[in-house]
Short mmCIF file of C-alpha atoms in Angstrom, two decimals:
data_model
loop_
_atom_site.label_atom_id
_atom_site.label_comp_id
_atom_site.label_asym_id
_atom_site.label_seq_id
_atom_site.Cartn_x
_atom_site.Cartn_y
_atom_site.Cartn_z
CA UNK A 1 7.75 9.15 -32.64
CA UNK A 2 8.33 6.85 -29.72
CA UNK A 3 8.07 7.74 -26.26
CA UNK A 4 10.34 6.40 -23.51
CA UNK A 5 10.35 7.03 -19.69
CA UNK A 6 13.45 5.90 -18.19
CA UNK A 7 14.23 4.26 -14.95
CA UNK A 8 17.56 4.40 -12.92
CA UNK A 9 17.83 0.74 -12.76
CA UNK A 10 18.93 0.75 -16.79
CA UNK A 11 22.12 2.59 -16.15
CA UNK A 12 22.46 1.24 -12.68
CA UNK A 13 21.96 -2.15 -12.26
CA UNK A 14 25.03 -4.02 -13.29
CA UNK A 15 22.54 -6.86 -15.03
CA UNK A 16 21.27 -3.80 -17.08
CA UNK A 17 23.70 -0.96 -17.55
CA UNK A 18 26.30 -3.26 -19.51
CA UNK A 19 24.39 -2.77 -22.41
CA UNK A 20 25.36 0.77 -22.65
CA UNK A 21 28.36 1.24 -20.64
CA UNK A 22 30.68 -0.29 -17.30
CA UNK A 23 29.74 2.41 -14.94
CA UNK A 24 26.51 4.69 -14.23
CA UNK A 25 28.05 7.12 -15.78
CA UNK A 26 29.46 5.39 -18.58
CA UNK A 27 26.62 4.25 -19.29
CA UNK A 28 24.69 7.53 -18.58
CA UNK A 29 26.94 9.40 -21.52
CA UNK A 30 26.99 6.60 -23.55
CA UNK A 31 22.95 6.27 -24.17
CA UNK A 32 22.72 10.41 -24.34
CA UNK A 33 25.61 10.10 -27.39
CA UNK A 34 23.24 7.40 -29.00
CA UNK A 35 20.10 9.26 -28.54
CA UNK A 36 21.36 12.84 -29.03
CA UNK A 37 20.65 12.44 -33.61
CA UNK A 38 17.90 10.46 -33.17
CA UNK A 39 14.68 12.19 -34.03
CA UNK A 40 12.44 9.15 -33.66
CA UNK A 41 13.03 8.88 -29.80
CA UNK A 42 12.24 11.23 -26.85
CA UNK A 43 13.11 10.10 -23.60
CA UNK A 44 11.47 11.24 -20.72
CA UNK A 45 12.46 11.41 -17.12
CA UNK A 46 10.43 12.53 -13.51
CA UNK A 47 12.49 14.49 -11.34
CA UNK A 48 12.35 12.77 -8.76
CA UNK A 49 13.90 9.75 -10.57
CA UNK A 50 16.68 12.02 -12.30
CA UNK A 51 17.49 12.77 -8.79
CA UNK A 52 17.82 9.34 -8.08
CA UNK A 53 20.26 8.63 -10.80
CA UNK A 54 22.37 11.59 -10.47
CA UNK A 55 23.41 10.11 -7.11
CA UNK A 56 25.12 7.05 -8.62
CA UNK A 57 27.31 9.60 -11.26
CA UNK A 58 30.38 11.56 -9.82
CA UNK A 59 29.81 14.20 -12.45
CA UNK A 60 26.97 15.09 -14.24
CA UNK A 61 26.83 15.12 -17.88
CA UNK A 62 27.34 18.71 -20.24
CA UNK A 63 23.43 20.54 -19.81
CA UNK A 64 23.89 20.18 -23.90
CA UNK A 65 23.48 15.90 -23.28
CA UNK A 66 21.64 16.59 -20.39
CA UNK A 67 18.64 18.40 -22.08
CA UNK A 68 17.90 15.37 -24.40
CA UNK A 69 16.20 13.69 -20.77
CA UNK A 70 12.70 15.47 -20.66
CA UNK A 71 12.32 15.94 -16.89
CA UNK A 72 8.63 15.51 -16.79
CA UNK A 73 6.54 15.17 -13.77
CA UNK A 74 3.18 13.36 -13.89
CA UNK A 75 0.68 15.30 -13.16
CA UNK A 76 -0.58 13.82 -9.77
CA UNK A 77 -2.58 16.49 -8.69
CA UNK A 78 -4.96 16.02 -11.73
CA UNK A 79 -4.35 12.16 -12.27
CA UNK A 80 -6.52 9.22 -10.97
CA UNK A 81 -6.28 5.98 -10.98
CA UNK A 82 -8.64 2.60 -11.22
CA UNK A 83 -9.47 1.24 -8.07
CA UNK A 84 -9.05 -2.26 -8.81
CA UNK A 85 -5.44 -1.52 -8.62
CA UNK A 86 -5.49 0.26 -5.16
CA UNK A 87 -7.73 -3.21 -3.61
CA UNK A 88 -4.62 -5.27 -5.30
CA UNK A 89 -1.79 -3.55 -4.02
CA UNK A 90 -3.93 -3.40 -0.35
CA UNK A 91 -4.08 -7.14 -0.36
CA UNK A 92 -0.24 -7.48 -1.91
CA UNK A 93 0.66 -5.11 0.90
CA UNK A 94 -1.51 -7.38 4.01
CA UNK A 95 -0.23 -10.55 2.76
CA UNK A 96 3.99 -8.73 2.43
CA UNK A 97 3.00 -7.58 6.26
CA UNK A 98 1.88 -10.80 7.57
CA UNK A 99 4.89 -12.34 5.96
CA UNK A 100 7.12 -9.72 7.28
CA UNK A 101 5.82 -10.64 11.14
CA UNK A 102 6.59 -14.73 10.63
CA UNK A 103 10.13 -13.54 10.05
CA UNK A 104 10.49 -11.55 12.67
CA UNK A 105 8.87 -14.27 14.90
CA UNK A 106 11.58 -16.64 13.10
CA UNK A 107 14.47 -14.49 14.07
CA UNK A 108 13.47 -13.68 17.61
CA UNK A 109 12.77 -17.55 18.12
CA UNK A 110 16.18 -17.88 16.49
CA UNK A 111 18.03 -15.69 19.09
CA UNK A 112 16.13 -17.36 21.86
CA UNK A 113 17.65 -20.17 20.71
CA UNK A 114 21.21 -19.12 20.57
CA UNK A 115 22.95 -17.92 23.24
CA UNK A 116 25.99 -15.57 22.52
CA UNK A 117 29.46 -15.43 24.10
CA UNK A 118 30.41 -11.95 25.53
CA UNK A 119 32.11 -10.66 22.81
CA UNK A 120 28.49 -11.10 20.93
CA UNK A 121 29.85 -12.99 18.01
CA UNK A 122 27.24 -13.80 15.51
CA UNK A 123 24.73 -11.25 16.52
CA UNK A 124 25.41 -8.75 13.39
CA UNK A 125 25.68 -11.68 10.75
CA UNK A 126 22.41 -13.05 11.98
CA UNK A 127 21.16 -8.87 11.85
CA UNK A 128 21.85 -8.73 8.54
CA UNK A 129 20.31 -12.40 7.36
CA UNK A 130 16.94 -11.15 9.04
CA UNK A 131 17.52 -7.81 7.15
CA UNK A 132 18.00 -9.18 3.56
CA UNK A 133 14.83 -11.62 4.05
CA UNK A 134 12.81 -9.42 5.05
CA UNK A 135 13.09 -6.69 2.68
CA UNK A 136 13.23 -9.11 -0.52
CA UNK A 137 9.92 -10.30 1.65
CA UNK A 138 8.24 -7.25 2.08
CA UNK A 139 9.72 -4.74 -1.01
CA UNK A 140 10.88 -6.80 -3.57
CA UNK A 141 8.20 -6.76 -6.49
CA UNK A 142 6.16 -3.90 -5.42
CA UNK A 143 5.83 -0.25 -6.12
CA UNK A 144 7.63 1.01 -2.34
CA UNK A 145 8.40 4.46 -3.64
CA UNK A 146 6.96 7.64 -4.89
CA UNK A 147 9.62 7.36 -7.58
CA UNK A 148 8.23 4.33 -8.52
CA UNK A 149 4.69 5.67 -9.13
CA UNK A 150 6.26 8.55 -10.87
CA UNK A 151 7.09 6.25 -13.69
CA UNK A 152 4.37 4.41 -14.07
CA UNK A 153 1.90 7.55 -13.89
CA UNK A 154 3.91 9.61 -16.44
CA UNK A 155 4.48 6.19 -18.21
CA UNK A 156 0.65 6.11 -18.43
CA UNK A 157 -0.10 10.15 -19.20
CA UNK A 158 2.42 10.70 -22.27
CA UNK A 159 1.47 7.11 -23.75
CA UNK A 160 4.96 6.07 -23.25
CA UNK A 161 7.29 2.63 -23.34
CA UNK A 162 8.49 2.42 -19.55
CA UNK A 163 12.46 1.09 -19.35
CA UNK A 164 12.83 -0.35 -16.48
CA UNK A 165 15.44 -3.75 -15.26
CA UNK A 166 12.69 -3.93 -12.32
CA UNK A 167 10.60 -6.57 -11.81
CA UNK A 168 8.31 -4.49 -9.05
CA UNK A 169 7.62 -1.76 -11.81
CA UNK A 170 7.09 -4.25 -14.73
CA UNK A 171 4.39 -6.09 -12.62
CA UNK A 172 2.34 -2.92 -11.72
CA UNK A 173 2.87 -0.92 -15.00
CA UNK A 174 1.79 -4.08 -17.14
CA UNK A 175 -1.44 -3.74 -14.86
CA UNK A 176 -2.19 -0.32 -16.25
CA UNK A 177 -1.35 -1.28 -19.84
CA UNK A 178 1.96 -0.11 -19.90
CA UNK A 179 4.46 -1.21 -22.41
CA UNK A 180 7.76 -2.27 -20.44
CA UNK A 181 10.77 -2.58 -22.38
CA UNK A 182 14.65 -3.82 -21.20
CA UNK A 183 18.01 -1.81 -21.72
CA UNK A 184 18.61 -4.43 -24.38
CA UNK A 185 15.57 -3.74 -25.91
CA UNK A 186 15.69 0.15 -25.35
CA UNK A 187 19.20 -0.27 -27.27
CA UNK A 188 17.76 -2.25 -30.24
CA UNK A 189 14.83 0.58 -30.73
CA UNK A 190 17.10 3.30 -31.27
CA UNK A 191 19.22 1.21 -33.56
CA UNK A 192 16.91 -0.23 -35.67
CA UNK A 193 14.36 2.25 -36.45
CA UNK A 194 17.70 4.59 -37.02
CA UNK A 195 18.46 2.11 -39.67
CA UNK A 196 15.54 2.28 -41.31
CA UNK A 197 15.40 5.91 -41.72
CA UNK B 1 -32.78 12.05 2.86
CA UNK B 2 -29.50 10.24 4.76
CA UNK B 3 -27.75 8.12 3.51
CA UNK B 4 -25.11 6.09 6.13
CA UNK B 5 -22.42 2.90 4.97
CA UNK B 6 -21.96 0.86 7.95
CA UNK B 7 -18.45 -0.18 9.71
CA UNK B 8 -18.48 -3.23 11.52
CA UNK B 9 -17.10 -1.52 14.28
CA UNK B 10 -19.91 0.12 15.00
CA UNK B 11 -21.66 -3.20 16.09
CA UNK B 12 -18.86 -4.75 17.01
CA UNK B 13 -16.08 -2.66 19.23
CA UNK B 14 -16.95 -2.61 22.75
CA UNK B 15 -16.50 1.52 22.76
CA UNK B 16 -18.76 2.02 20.17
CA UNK B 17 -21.49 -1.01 20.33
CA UNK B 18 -22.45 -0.21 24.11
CA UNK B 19 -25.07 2.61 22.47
CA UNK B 20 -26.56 0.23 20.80
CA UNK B 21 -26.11 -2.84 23.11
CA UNK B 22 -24.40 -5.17 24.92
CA UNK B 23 -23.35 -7.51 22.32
CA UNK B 24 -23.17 -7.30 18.53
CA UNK B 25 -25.78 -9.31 17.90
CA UNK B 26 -28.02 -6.92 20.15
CA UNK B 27 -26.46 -3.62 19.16
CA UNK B 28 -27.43 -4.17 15.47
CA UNK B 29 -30.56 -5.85 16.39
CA UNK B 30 -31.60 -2.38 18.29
CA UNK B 31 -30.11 -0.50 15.68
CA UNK B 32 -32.32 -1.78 13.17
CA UNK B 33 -35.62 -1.63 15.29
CA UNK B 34 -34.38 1.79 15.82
CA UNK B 35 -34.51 2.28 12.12
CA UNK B 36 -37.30 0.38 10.89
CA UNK B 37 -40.05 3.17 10.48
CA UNK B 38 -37.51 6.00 10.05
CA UNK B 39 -38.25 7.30 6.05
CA UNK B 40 -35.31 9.73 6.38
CA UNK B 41 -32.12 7.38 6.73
CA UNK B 42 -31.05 4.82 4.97
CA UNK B 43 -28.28 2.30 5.43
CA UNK B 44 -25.80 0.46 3.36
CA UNK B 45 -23.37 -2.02 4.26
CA UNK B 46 -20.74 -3.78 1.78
CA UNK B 47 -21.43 -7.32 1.20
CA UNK B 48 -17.99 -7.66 2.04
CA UNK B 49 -18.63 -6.12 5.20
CA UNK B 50 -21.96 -8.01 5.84
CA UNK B 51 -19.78 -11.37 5.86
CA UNK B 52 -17.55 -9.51 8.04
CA UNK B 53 -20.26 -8.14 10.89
CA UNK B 54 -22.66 -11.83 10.51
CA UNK B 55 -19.69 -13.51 11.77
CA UNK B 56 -19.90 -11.76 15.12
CA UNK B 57 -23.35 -12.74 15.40
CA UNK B 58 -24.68 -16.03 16.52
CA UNK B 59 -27.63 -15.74 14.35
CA UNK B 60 -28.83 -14.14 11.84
CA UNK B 61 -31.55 -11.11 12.54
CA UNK B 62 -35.07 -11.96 10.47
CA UNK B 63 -34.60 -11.19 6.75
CA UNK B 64 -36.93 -8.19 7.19
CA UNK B 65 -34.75 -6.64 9.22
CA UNK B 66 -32.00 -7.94 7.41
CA UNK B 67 -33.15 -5.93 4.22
CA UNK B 68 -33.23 -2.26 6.26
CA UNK B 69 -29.30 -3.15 4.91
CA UNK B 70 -28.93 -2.11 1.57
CA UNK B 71 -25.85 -4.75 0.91
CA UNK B 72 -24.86 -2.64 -2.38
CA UNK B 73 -21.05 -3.01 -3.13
CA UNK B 74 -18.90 -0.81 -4.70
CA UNK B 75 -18.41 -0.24 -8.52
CA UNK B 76 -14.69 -1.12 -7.86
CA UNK B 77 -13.98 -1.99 -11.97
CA UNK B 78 -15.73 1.83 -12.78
CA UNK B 79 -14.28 3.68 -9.91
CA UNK B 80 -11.01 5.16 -10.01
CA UNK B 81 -9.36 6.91 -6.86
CA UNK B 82 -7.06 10.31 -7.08
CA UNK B 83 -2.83 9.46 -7.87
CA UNK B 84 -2.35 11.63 -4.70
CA UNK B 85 -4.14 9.28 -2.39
CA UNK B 86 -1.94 6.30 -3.81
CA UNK B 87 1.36 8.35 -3.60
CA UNK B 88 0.50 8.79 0.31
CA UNK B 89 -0.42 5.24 0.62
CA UNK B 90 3.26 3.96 -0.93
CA UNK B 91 4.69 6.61 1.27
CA UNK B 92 3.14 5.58 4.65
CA UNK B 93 3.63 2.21 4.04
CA UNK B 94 7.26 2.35 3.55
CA UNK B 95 7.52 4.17 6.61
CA UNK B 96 5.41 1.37 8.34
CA UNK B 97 7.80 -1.24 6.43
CA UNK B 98 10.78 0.09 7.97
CA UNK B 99 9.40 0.25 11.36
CA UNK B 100 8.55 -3.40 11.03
CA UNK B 101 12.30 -4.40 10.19
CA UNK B 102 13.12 -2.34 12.82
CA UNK B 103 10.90 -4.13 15.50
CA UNK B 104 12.12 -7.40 13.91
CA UNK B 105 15.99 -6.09 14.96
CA UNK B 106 14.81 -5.34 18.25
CA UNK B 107 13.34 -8.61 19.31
CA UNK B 108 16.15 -10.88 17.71
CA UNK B 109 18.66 -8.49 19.58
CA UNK B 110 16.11 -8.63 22.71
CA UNK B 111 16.27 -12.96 22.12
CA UNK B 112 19.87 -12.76 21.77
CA UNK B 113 20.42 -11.30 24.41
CA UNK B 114 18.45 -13.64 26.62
CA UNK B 115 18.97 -17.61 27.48
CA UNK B 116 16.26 -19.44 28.14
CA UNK B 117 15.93 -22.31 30.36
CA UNK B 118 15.66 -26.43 29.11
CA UNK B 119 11.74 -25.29 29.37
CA UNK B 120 11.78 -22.24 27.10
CA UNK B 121 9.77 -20.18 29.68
CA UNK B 122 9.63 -16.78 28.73
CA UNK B 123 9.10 -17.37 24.56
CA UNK B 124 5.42 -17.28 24.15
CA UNK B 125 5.49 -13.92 26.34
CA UNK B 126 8.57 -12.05 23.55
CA UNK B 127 6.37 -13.64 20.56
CA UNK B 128 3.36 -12.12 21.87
CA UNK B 129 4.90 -8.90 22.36
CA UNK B 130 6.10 -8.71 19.38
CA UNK B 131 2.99 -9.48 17.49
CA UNK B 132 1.46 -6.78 19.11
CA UNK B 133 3.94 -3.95 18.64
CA UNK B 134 4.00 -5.36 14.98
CA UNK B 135 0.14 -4.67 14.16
CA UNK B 136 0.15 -1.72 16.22
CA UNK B 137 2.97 -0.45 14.05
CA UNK B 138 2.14 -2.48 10.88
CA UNK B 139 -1.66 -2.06 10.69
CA UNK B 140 -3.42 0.44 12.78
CA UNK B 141 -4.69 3.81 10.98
CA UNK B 142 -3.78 2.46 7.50
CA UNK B 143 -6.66 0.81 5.06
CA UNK B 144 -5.61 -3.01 5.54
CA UNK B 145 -8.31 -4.49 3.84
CA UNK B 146 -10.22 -5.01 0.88
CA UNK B 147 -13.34 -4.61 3.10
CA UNK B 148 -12.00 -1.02 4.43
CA UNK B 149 -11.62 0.51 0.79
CA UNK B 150 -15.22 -1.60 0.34
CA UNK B 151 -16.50 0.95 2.49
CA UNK B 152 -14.14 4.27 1.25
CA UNK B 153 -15.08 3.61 -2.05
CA UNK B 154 -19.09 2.93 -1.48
CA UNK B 155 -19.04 6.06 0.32
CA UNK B 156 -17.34 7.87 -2.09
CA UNK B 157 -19.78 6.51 -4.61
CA UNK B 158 -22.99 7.13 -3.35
CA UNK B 159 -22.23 10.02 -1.31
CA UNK B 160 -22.97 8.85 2.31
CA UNK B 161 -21.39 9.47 5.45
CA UNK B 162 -19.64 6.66 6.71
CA UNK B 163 -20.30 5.55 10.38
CA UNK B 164 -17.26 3.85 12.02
CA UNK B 165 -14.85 3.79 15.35
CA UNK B 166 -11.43 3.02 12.80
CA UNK B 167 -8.93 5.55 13.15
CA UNK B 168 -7.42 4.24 10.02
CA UNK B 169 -11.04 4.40 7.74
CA UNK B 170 -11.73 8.11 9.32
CA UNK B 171 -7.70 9.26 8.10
CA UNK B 172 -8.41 8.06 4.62
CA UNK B 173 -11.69 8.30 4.15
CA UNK B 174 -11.13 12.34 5.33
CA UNK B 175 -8.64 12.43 2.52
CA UNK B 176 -11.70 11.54 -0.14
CA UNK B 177 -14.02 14.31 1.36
CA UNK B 178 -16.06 11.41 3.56
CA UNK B 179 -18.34 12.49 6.16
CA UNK B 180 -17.35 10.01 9.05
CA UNK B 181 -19.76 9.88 11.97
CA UNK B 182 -19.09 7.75 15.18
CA UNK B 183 -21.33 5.16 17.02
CA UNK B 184 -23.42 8.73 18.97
CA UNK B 185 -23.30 10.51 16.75
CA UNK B 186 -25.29 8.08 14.07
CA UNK B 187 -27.61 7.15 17.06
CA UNK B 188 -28.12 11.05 17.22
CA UNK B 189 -29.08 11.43 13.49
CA UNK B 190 -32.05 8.79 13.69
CA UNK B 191 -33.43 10.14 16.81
CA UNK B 192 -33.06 13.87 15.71
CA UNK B 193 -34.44 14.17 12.37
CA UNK B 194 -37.39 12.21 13.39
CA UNK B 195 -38.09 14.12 16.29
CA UNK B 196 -38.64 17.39 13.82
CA UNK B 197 -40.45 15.50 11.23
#
């Protein structure tokens, strides 16, 4: 029996959810219709990341596709984890700050720089420039949410393959010894092993 | 018996150092004549942290006062910390993250809005300004170093209070059950207990 938690980003991300469908949603139903015979797979899902994903779908599925997500929570209140990971993700997080302050000291320098007419042309493009670098500075490739730890921890308590399109998750799972597979590869495990049966 | 892990700040911040001394140097030279015959404390300090508080000194005390610092670290690859603690750490510093960007927006807006003359008068002051909001925003009362969870985690271990004038050690160490004790209050517990022995 293989376990798989299930993040948002395979039936969301556009690089990801192809695989199973065009839309969310699509590709939502799609997966649930593949999975729903299979008795070698159980999916899992925290609540907190179901909510997450039922946000990008207009309509949820029937309860009857529904059901086959396991909406586990980890159990945090009884969980621990090693510290060698908490000193890591301090340092990751002092080195993302200090980066986060030299761009902030770029952009201000920036605006000193330029001066604007009055109808303040250019301000909101330059806005959003300093707003893209810094959060692919400071949030791209780490764990910034408690949805985020909700997959790796229930990842880590069911023994679990984590499917996940995100590189922040894959990084800091693989440091707990979890097994991180793509929608491409989720696809192929319910396929083949289906075969084989 | 007593045991007490050691904060720089202690030695080091002019609010809390003054009951030792004047200077660092002084303050944890007094603080370890102050200790020398007492049988019913003892103190540890993180090697990380002993790099840390030598640094403020000019020279180094003589080794045997020196070794009235037990410079025992942490079993950080044995010692695992509760899932809760982590979930509140991602939380806060997303928060802390999106005050950052929102500081950034302020002082590009702020520099922007302002023209400075051929001699740039006026830059250095924003900059500095905005490095300080930043820390204050970015850094204080959260664990922002390897050396603070040196400390947590030693305390934690061992079971000792853990003397220190950070805001940010006192909030999480609280969190692990830590006995935190200020710069008085530590001078209070060697001069008490031997005063009833």
């Amino acid at each position: 029996m293989l376990k798989v938690v299930l993040d948002t980003s395979i039936f969301v991300n556009p690089d990801s959810r192809f695989i199973f469908g065009n839309t969310p949603k699509e590709a939502l139903n799609n997966f649930l219709d593949q999975i729903k015979d299979k008795k070698h797979i159980t999916c899992y899902i925290p609540p907190s990341v179901y909510e997450e994903l039922i946000k990008f779908l207009e309509k949820l599925p029937p309860a009857k596709k529904i059901v086959l997500l396991n909406r586990q929570p980890p159990s945090s209140y009884q969980s621990s984890v090693p510290a060698m990971l908490v000193y890591e993700f301090i340092e990751e997080m002092r080195s993302r700050i200090n980066k986060g302050l030299r761009l902030a000291e770029k952009y201000t320098r920036k605006g000193l720089k330029r001066t604007l007419g009055p109808d303040k042309k250019g301000e909101e493009e330059i806005i959003k420039s300093l707003r893209q670098e810094y959060r692919s500075a400071l949030r791209e490739g780490i764990i910034d949410s408690k949805e985020d730890f909700d997959l790796i921890l229930l990842a880590k308590e069911i023994n679990a393959y984590l499917a996940t399109a995100d590189c922040g998750l894959i990084k800091w799972a693989q440091k707990l010894g979890i097994t991180c597979i793509n929608a491409e590869e989720l696809n192929a495990l319910c396929e083949e092993k289906d075969k084989s049966c």
